[in-house]
Amino acid sequence: MKAIQISALRQMAVVNIPEEEMKPDEVLLRLNFVGFCGSDLSTFLGKNPMVNMPVIPGHEVGAVIEKVGANVPEGLKPGMVVTVNPYTNCGKCASCRNSRVNACQHNETLGVQRNGAMRELIALPWEKVIPAGLLTPRTCALIEPMSVGFHAVSRAQVTDIDVVLVIGCGMVGMGAVVRSAQRGATVVAADIDDSKLELARRMGASYTINTKTEDVHARLLEMTSGFGPDVVIEAVGSSQTYQMAVDEVAFTGRVICIGYAKTEVSFQTKYFVQKELDIRGSRNAQPSDFRAVIHYLERGTCPVDQLISRVVRPEEAAEAMQQWADNPGKTFRILVEFKN
């Protein structure tokens, strides 16, 4: 069957691989749409330290159940539209023992530590297959990245009395904007691209800041009566935005880190103590986050078409990835369509 493989730096091609044998506890999925995410771009550019190469990328899935194994519960049936929880959990590490399976010490994410979903068919354990109700497979490909943003808001324990600054308005950041607004918080979206900021307003942000052209510190003090935001969610992964998060968060505030900084980050550590900060990592998403995103998307208020920058065939994927690498700031999601 047809699959997309990244074999080396900027080397992506369509390859033929054998079809997997489905086990009794597995579900065979026919992929309709699979999204490229930031980790796939990092792999393509040789900057992903966690990837095992060569690799079939892809963990943002919109699929239809093709076949179910003998031991699969009756709730999963052929023809159902589904998405996928792409993370593994060992059940034995400290994270799993504490029921935080999204942060499993030995996690292997589809498309990173193991081959992913950029293929025509994939067999997965039934527990990782999530029914998507009335959503289309195309919309389903947006669920996983948004769920990561939803999870960050849970980690921040956002409430309706909080001012939340979300740094970075990509798909994950947009998820954080949506979930924070749903919880009643006042949301400030920050990015370097005005079109993304405009979309963030549509998705729930009360205020926006262009970090390239505006004085971030002055704007935040103005918006918060001089206190600074109660919560800062870092959804970029750069040394500058990590420093911004610690500098701008209010005293006794919460900083939530999603992005991986690609270089070392220097902090004024006195702020950790003086502000008595809670600094928390946020990794992947819990099953409840997936369900919450599906519930949000089912309402039909999300501007899905504006979140999908481009839909390509597998043979066009390498060109699309190269164009994304050349102009990363203008892309939300590229979906690869696998037609029957």
PDB file of N, CA and C in Angstrom, residues 139-209:
ATOM      1  N   THR A 139     -12.457  17.111   9.142  1.00  0.00           N
ATOM      2  CA  THR A 139     -12.447  17.846  10.408  1.00  0.00           C
ATOM      3  C   THR A 139     -11.731  17.058  11.493  1.00  0.00           C
ATOM      4  N   CYS A 140     -11.863  15.745  11.460  1.00  0.00           N
ATOM      5  CA  CYS A 140     -11.219  14.907  12.484  1.00  0.00           C
ATOM      6  C   CYS A 140      -9.706  15.089  12.532  1.00  0.00           C
ATOM      7  N   ALA A 141      -9.106  15.434  11.400  1.00  0.00           N
ATOM      8  CA  ALA A 141      -7.665  15.612  11.361  1.00  0.00           C
ATOM      9  C   ALA A 141      -7.201  16.809  12.196  1.00  0.00           C
ATOM     10  N   LEU A 142      -8.134  17.647  12.661  1.00  0.00           N
ATOM     11  CA  LEU A 142      -7.791  18.798  13.494  1.00  0.00           C
ATOM     12  C   LEU A 142      -7.910  18.492  14.988  1.00  0.00           C
ATOM     13  N   ILE A 143      -8.471  17.354  15.336  1.00  0.00           N
ATOM     14  CA  ILE A 143      -8.794  17.085  16.734  1.00  0.00           C
ATOM     15  C   ILE A 143      -7.544  16.969  17.602  1.00  0.00           C
ATOM     16  N   GLU A 144      -6.579  16.168  17.178  1.00  0.00           N
ATOM     17  CA  GLU A 144      -5.412  15.922  18.044  1.00  0.00           C
ATOM     18  C   GLU A 144      -4.644  17.195  18.383  1.00  0.00           C
ATOM     19  N   PRO A 145      -4.278  18.050  17.415  1.00  0.00           N
ATOM     20  CA  PRO A 145      -3.521  19.241  17.808  1.00  0.00           C
ATOM     21  C   PRO A 145      -4.317  20.184  18.708  1.00  0.00           C
ATOM     22  N   MET A 146      -5.620  20.318  18.472  1.00  0.00           N
ATOM     23  CA  MET A 146      -6.428  21.161  19.342  1.00  0.00           C
ATOM     24  C   MET A 146      -6.510  20.578  20.749  1.00  0.00           C
ATOM     25  N   SER A 147      -6.525  19.252  20.857  1.00  0.00           N
ATOM     26  CA  SER A 147      -6.611  18.621  22.167  1.00  0.00           C
ATOM     27  C   SER A 147      -5.372  18.921  23.013  1.00  0.00           C
ATOM     28  N   VAL A 148      -4.226  19.100  22.362  1.00  0.00           N
ATOM     29  CA  VAL A 148      -3.005  19.454  23.098  1.00  0.00           C
ATOM     30  C   VAL A 148      -3.168  20.825  23.752  1.00  0.00           C
ATOM     31  N   GLY A 149      -3.779  21.769  23.030  1.00  0.00           N
ATOM     32  CA  GLY A 149      -4.067  23.074  23.612  1.00  0.00           C
ATOM     33  C   GLY A 149      -5.096  23.000  24.719  1.00  0.00           C
ATOM     34  N   PHE A 150      -6.128  22.169  24.537  1.00  0.00           N
ATOM     35  CA  PHE A 150      -7.132  21.971  25.587  1.00  0.00           C
ATOM     36  C   PHE A 150      -6.468  21.437  26.858  1.00  0.00           C
ATOM     37  N   HIS A 151      -5.548  20.489  26.685  1.00  0.00           N
ATOM     38  CA  HIS A 151      -4.888  19.890  27.849  1.00  0.00           C
ATOM     39  C   HIS A 151      -4.059  20.930  28.606  1.00  0.00           C
ATOM     40  N   ALA A 152      -3.414  21.824  27.879  1.00  0.00           N
ATOM     41  CA  ALA A 152      -2.614  22.862  28.534  1.00  0.00           C
ATOM     42  C   ALA A 152      -3.482  23.741  29.419  1.00  0.00           C
ATOM     43  N   VAL A 153      -4.693  24.024  28.993  1.00  0.00           N
ATOM     44  CA  VAL A 153      -5.614  24.828  29.794  1.00  0.00           C
ATOM     45  C   VAL A 153      -6.017  24.082  31.063  1.00  0.00           C
ATOM     46  N   SER A 154      -6.189  22.771  30.964  1.00  0.00           N
ATOM     47  CA  SER A 154      -6.456  21.972  32.159  1.00  0.00           C
ATOM     48  C   SER A 154      -5.275  22.018  33.116  1.00  0.00           C
ATOM     49  N   ARG A 155      -4.070  21.908  32.581  1.00  0.00           N
ATOM     50  CA  ARG A 155      -2.870  21.983  33.423  1.00  0.00           C
ATOM     51  C   ARG A 155      -2.778  23.345  34.114  1.00  0.00           C
ATOM     52  N   ALA A 156      -3.265  24.385  33.468  1.00  0.00           N
ATOM     53  CA  ALA A 156      -3.213  25.733  34.036  1.00  0.00           C
ATOM     54  C   ALA A 156      -4.330  25.989  35.040  1.00  0.00           C
ATOM     55  N   GLN A 157      -5.297  25.100  35.098  1.00  0.00           N
ATOM     56  CA  GLN A 157      -6.449  25.254  36.003  1.00  0.00           C
ATOM     57  C   GLN A 157      -7.125  26.613  35.792  1.00  0.00           C
ATOM     58  N   VAL A 158      -7.366  26.927  34.532  1.00  0.00           N
ATOM     59  CA  VAL A 158      -7.940  28.223  34.161  1.00  0.00           C
ATOM     60  C   VAL A 158      -9.379  28.325  34.670  1.00  0.00           C
ATOM     61  N   THR A 159      -9.722  29.511  35.198  1.00  0.00           N
ATOM     62  CA  THR A 159     -11.087  29.792  35.632  1.00  0.00           C
ATOM     63  C   THR A 159     -11.547  31.111  35.022  1.00  0.00           C
ATOM     64  N   ASP A 160     -12.790  31.496  35.359  1.00  0.00           N
ATOM     65  CA  ASP A 160     -13.369  32.689  34.766  1.00  0.00           C
ATOM     66  C   ASP A 160     -12.825  33.992  35.338  1.00  0.00           C
ATOM     67  N   ILE A 161     -11.992  33.932  36.358  1.00  0.00           N
ATOM     68  CA  ILE A 161     -11.410  35.169  36.891  1.00  0.00           C
ATOM     69  C   ILE A 161      -9.995  35.399  36.363  1.00  0.00           C
ATOM     70  N   ASP A 162      -9.522  34.528  35.484  1.00  0.00           N
ATOM     71  CA  ASP A 162      -8.152  34.618  34.978  1.00  0.00           C
ATOM     72  C   ASP A 162      -8.055  35.425  33.694  1.00  0.00           C
ATOM     73  N   VAL A 163      -6.912  36.112  33.560  1.00  0.00           N
ATOM     74  CA  VAL A 163      -6.472  36.630  32.268  1.00  0.00           C
ATOM     75  C   VAL A 163      -5.412  35.660  31.762  1.00  0.00           C
ATOM     76  N   VAL A 164      -5.634  35.116  30.574  1.00  0.00           N
ATOM     77  CA  VAL A 164      -4.748  34.098  30.012  1.00  0.00           C
ATOM     78  C   VAL A 164      -4.077  34.649  28.763  1.00  0.00           C
ATOM     79  N   LEU A 165      -2.754  34.653  28.766  1.00  0.00           N
ATOM     80  CA  LEU A 165      -1.972  35.016  27.581  1.00  0.00           C
ATOM     81  C   LEU A 165      -1.540  33.732  26.886  1.00  0.00           C
ATOM     82  N   VAL A 166      -1.946  33.578  25.633  1.00  0.00           N
ATOM     83  CA  VAL A 166      -1.512  32.442  24.820  1.00  0.00           C
ATOM     84  C   VAL A 166      -0.497  32.954  23.818  1.00  0.00           C
ATOM     85  N   ILE A 167       0.740  32.478  23.928  1.00  0.00           N
ATOM     86  CA  ILE A 167       1.806  32.898  23.022  1.00  0.00           C
ATOM     87  C   ILE A 167       1.927  31.869  21.904  1.00  0.00           C
ATOM     88  N   GLY A 168       1.569  32.269  20.694  1.00  0.00           N
ATOM     89  CA  GLY A 168       1.621  31.369  19.548  1.00  0.00           C
ATOM     90  C   GLY A 168       0.237  30.925  19.135  1.00  0.00           C
ATOM     91  N   CYS A 169      -0.173  31.320  17.935  1.00  0.00           N
ATOM     92  CA  CYS A 169      -1.535  31.033  17.463  1.00  0.00           C
ATOM     93  C   CYS A 169      -1.535  30.039  16.317  1.00  0.00           C
ATOM     94  N   GLY A 170      -0.726  28.996  16.454  1.00  0.00           N
ATOM     95  CA  GLY A 170      -0.862  27.853  15.567  1.00  0.00           C
ATOM     96  C   GLY A 170      -2.030  26.998  16.039  1.00  0.00           C
ATOM     97  N   MET A 171      -2.117  25.768  15.557  1.00  0.00           N
ATOM     98  CA  MET A 171      -3.246  24.920  15.900  1.00  0.00           C
ATOM     99  C   MET A 171      -3.316  24.629  17.390  1.00  0.00           C
ATOM    100  N   VAL A 172      -2.168  24.346  18.014  1.00  0.00           N
ATOM    101  CA  VAL A 172      -2.159  24.054  19.451  1.00  0.00           C
ATOM    102  C   VAL A 172      -2.553  25.299  20.243  1.00  0.00           C
ATOM    103  N   GLY A 173      -1.958  26.435  19.878  1.00  0.00           N
ATOM    104  CA  GLY A 173      -2.306  27.678  20.545  1.00  0.00           C
ATOM    105  C   GLY A 173      -3.774  28.019  20.389  1.00  0.00           C
ATOM    106  N   MET A 174      -4.336  27.782  19.198  1.00  0.00           N
ATOM    107  CA  MET A 174      -5.756  28.046  18.986  1.00  0.00           C
ATOM    108  C   MET A 174      -6.618  27.174  19.898  1.00  0.00           C
ATOM    109  N   GLY A 175      -6.179  25.946  20.111  1.00  0.00           N
ATOM    110  CA  GLY A 175      -6.894  25.097  21.051  1.00  0.00           C
ATOM    111  C   GLY A 175      -6.902  25.685  22.447  1.00  0.00           C
ATOM    112  N   ALA A 176      -5.763  26.258  22.852  1.00  0.00           N
ATOM    113  CA  ALA A 176      -5.687  26.893  24.173  1.00  0.00           C
ATOM    114  C   ALA A 176      -6.570  28.132  24.244  1.00  0.00           C
ATOM    115  N   VAL A 177      -6.649  28.888  23.153  1.00  0.00           N
ATOM    116  CA  VAL A 177      -7.521  30.062  23.105  1.00  0.00           C
ATOM    117  C   VAL A 177      -8.974  29.634  23.284  1.00  0.00           C
ATOM    118  N   VAL A 178      -9.390  28.635  22.521  1.00  0.00           N
ATOM    119  CA  VAL A 178     -10.780  28.172  22.570  1.00  0.00           C
ATOM    120  C   VAL A 178     -11.138  27.693  23.971  1.00  0.00           C
ATOM    121  N   ARG A 179     -10.307  26.818  24.536  1.00  0.00           N
ATOM    122  CA  ARG A 179     -10.646  26.219  25.828  1.00  0.00           C
ATOM    123  C   ARG A 179     -10.632  27.256  26.953  1.00  0.00           C
ATOM    124  N   SER A 180      -9.691  28.190  26.905  1.00  0.00           N
ATOM    125  CA  SER A 180      -9.657  29.244  27.923  1.00  0.00           C
ATOM    126  C   SER A 180     -10.920  30.099  27.854  1.00  0.00           C
ATOM    127  N   ALA A 181     -11.336  30.442  26.630  1.00  0.00           N
ATOM    128  CA  ALA A 181     -12.556  31.229  26.458  1.00  0.00           C
ATOM    129  C   ALA A 181     -13.773  30.445  26.932  1.00  0.00           C
ATOM    130  N   GLN A 182     -13.807  29.141  26.666  1.00  0.00           N
ATOM    131  CA  GLN A 182     -14.926  28.322  27.124  1.00  0.00           C
ATOM    132  C   GLN A 182     -15.041  28.340  28.642  1.00  0.00           C
ATOM    133  N   ARG A 183     -13.914  28.454  29.315  1.00  0.00           N
ATOM    134  CA  ARG A 183     -13.923  28.474  30.781  1.00  0.00           C
ATOM    135  C   ARG A 183     -14.206  29.861  31.343  1.00  0.00           C
ATOM    136  N   GLY A 184     -14.443  30.815  30.476  1.00  0.00           N
ATOM    137  CA  GLY A 184     -14.819  32.140  30.928  1.00  0.00           C
ATOM    138  C   GLY A 184     -13.677  33.094  31.168  1.00  0.00           C
ATOM    139  N   ALA A 185     -12.460  32.695  30.848  1.00  0.00           N
ATOM    140  CA  ALA A 185     -11.304  33.561  31.061  1.00  0.00           C
ATOM    141  C   ALA A 185     -11.264  34.684  30.023  1.00  0.00           C
ATOM    142  N   THR A 186     -10.544  35.750  30.352  1.00  0.00           N
ATOM    143  CA  THR A 186     -10.225  36.797  29.386  1.00  0.00           C
ATOM    144  C   THR A 186      -8.946  36.376  28.677  1.00  0.00           C
ATOM    145  N   VAL A 187      -9.019  36.199  27.375  1.00  0.00           N
ATOM    146  CA  VAL A 187      -7.915  35.620  26.619  1.00  0.00           C
ATOM    147  C   VAL A 187      -7.205  36.687  25.802  1.00  0.00           C
ATOM    148  N   VAL A 188      -5.871  36.696  25.919  1.00  0.00           N
ATOM    149  CA  VAL A 188      -5.017  37.553  25.104  1.00  0.00           C
ATOM    150  C   VAL A 188      -4.189  36.641  24.203  1.00  0.00           C
ATOM    151  N   ALA A 189      -4.326  36.784  22.904  1.00  0.00           N
ATOM    152  CA  ALA A 189      -3.567  35.978  21.945  1.00  0.00           C
ATOM    153  C   ALA A 189      -2.390  36.782  21.414  1.00  0.00           C
ATOM    154  N   ALA A 190      -1.215  36.161  21.373  1.00  0.00           N
ATOM    155  CA  ALA A 190      -0.009  36.834  20.896  1.00  0.00           C
ATOM    156  C   ALA A 190       0.634  36.017  19.792  1.00  0.00           C
ATOM    157  N   ASP A 191       1.015  36.706  18.716  1.00  0.00           N
ATOM    158  CA  ASP A 191       1.650  36.049  17.580  1.00  0.00           C
ATOM    159  C   ASP A 191       2.328  37.135  16.748  1.00  0.00           C
ATOM    160  N   ILE A 192       3.083  36.709  15.740  1.00  0.00           N
ATOM    161  CA  ILE A 192       3.751  37.676  14.861  1.00  0.00           C
ATOM    162  C   ILE A 192       2.981  37.894  13.569  1.00  0.00           C
ATOM    163  N   ASP A 193       1.861  37.166  13.393  1.00  0.00           N
ATOM    164  CA  ASP A 193       1.113  37.223  12.143  1.00  0.00           C
ATOM    165  C   ASP A 193      -0.286  37.769  12.406  1.00  0.00           C
ATOM    166  N   ASP A 194      -0.628  38.876  11.746  1.00  0.00           N
ATOM    167  CA  ASP A 194      -1.912  39.526  11.994  1.00  0.00           C
ATOM    168  C   ASP A 194      -3.103  38.672  11.565  1.00  0.00           C
ATOM    169  N   SER A 195      -2.954  37.877  10.513  1.00  0.00           N
ATOM    170  CA  SER A 195      -4.073  37.050  10.080  1.00  0.00           C
ATOM    171  C   SER A 195      -4.394  35.980  11.120  1.00  0.00           C
ATOM    172  N   LYS A 196      -3.372  35.428  11.758  1.00  0.00           N
ATOM    173  CA  LYS A 196      -3.612  34.452  12.819  1.00  0.00           C
ATOM    174  C   LYS A 196      -4.258  35.121  14.028  1.00  0.00           C
ATOM    175  N   LEU A 197      -3.846  36.344  14.317  1.00  0.00           N
ATOM    176  CA  LEU A 197      -4.437  37.062  15.442  1.00  0.00           C
ATOM    177  C   LEU A 197      -5.907  37.380  15.185  1.00  0.00           C
ATOM    178  N   GLU A 198      -6.223  37.725  13.961  1.00  0.00           N
ATOM    179  CA  GLU A 198      -7.622  37.986  13.615  1.00  0.00           C
ATOM    180  C   GLU A 198      -8.466  36.726  13.797  1.00  0.00           C
ATOM    181  N   LEU A 199      -7.915  35.587  13.390  1.00  0.00           N
ATOM    182  CA  LEU A 199      -8.631  34.328  13.555  1.00  0.00           C
ATOM    183  C   LEU A 199      -8.765  33.973  15.041  1.00  0.00           C
ATOM    184  N   ALA A 200      -7.735  34.294  15.832  1.00  0.00           N
ATOM    185  CA  ALA A 200      -7.801  34.026  17.274  1.00  0.00           C
ATOM    186  C   ALA A 200      -8.959  34.775  17.918  1.00  0.00           C
ATOM    187  N   ARG A 201      -9.236  35.981  17.441  1.00  0.00           N
ATOM    188  CA  ARG A 201     -10.403  36.727  17.952  1.00  0.00           C
ATOM    189  C   ARG A 201     -11.693  35.981  17.632  1.00  0.00           C
ATOM    190  N   ARG A 202     -11.779  35.433  16.440  1.00  0.00           N
ATOM    191  CA  ARG A 202     -12.974  34.680  16.061  1.00  0.00           C
ATOM    192  C   ARG A 202     -13.163  33.450  16.947  1.00  0.00           C
ATOM    193  N   MET A 203     -12.055  32.937  17.464  1.00  0.00           N
ATOM    194  CA  MET A 203     -12.112  31.703  18.240  1.00  0.00           C
ATOM    195  C   MET A 203     -12.143  31.952  19.745  1.00  0.00           C
ATOM    196  N   GLY A 204     -12.248  33.222  20.148  1.00  0.00           N
ATOM    197  CA  GLY A 204     -12.472  33.476  21.568  1.00  0.00           C
ATOM    198  C   GLY A 204     -11.566  34.464  22.248  1.00  0.00           C
ATOM    199  N   ALA A 205     -10.509  34.944  21.585  1.00  0.00           N
ATOM    200  CA  ALA A 205      -9.614  35.908  22.217  1.00  0.00           C
ATOM    201  C   ALA A 205     -10.288  37.274  22.331  1.00  0.00           C
ATOM    202  N   SER A 206     -10.155  37.902  23.487  1.00  0.00           N
ATOM    203  CA  SER A 206     -10.686  39.253  23.697  1.00  0.00           C
ATOM    204  C   SER A 206      -9.717  40.315  23.218  1.00  0.00           C
ATOM    205  N   TYR A 207      -8.421  40.005  23.289  1.00  0.00           N
ATOM    206  CA  TYR A 207      -7.381  40.953  22.900  1.00  0.00           C
ATOM    207  C   TYR A 207      -6.320  40.209  22.097  1.00  0.00           C
ATOM    208  N   THR A 208      -5.600  40.949  21.269  1.00  0.00           N
ATOM    209  CA  THR A 208      -4.475  40.376  20.525  1.00  0.00           C
ATOM    210  C   THR A 208      -3.280  41.303  20.593  1.00  0.00           C
ATOM    211  N   ILE A 209      -2.086  40.712  20.493  1.00  0.00           N
ATOM    212  CA  ILE A 209      -0.844  41.471  20.478  1.00  0.00           C
ATOM    213  C   ILE A 209       0.047  40.904  19.381  1.00  0.00           C
TER     214      ILE A 209
END
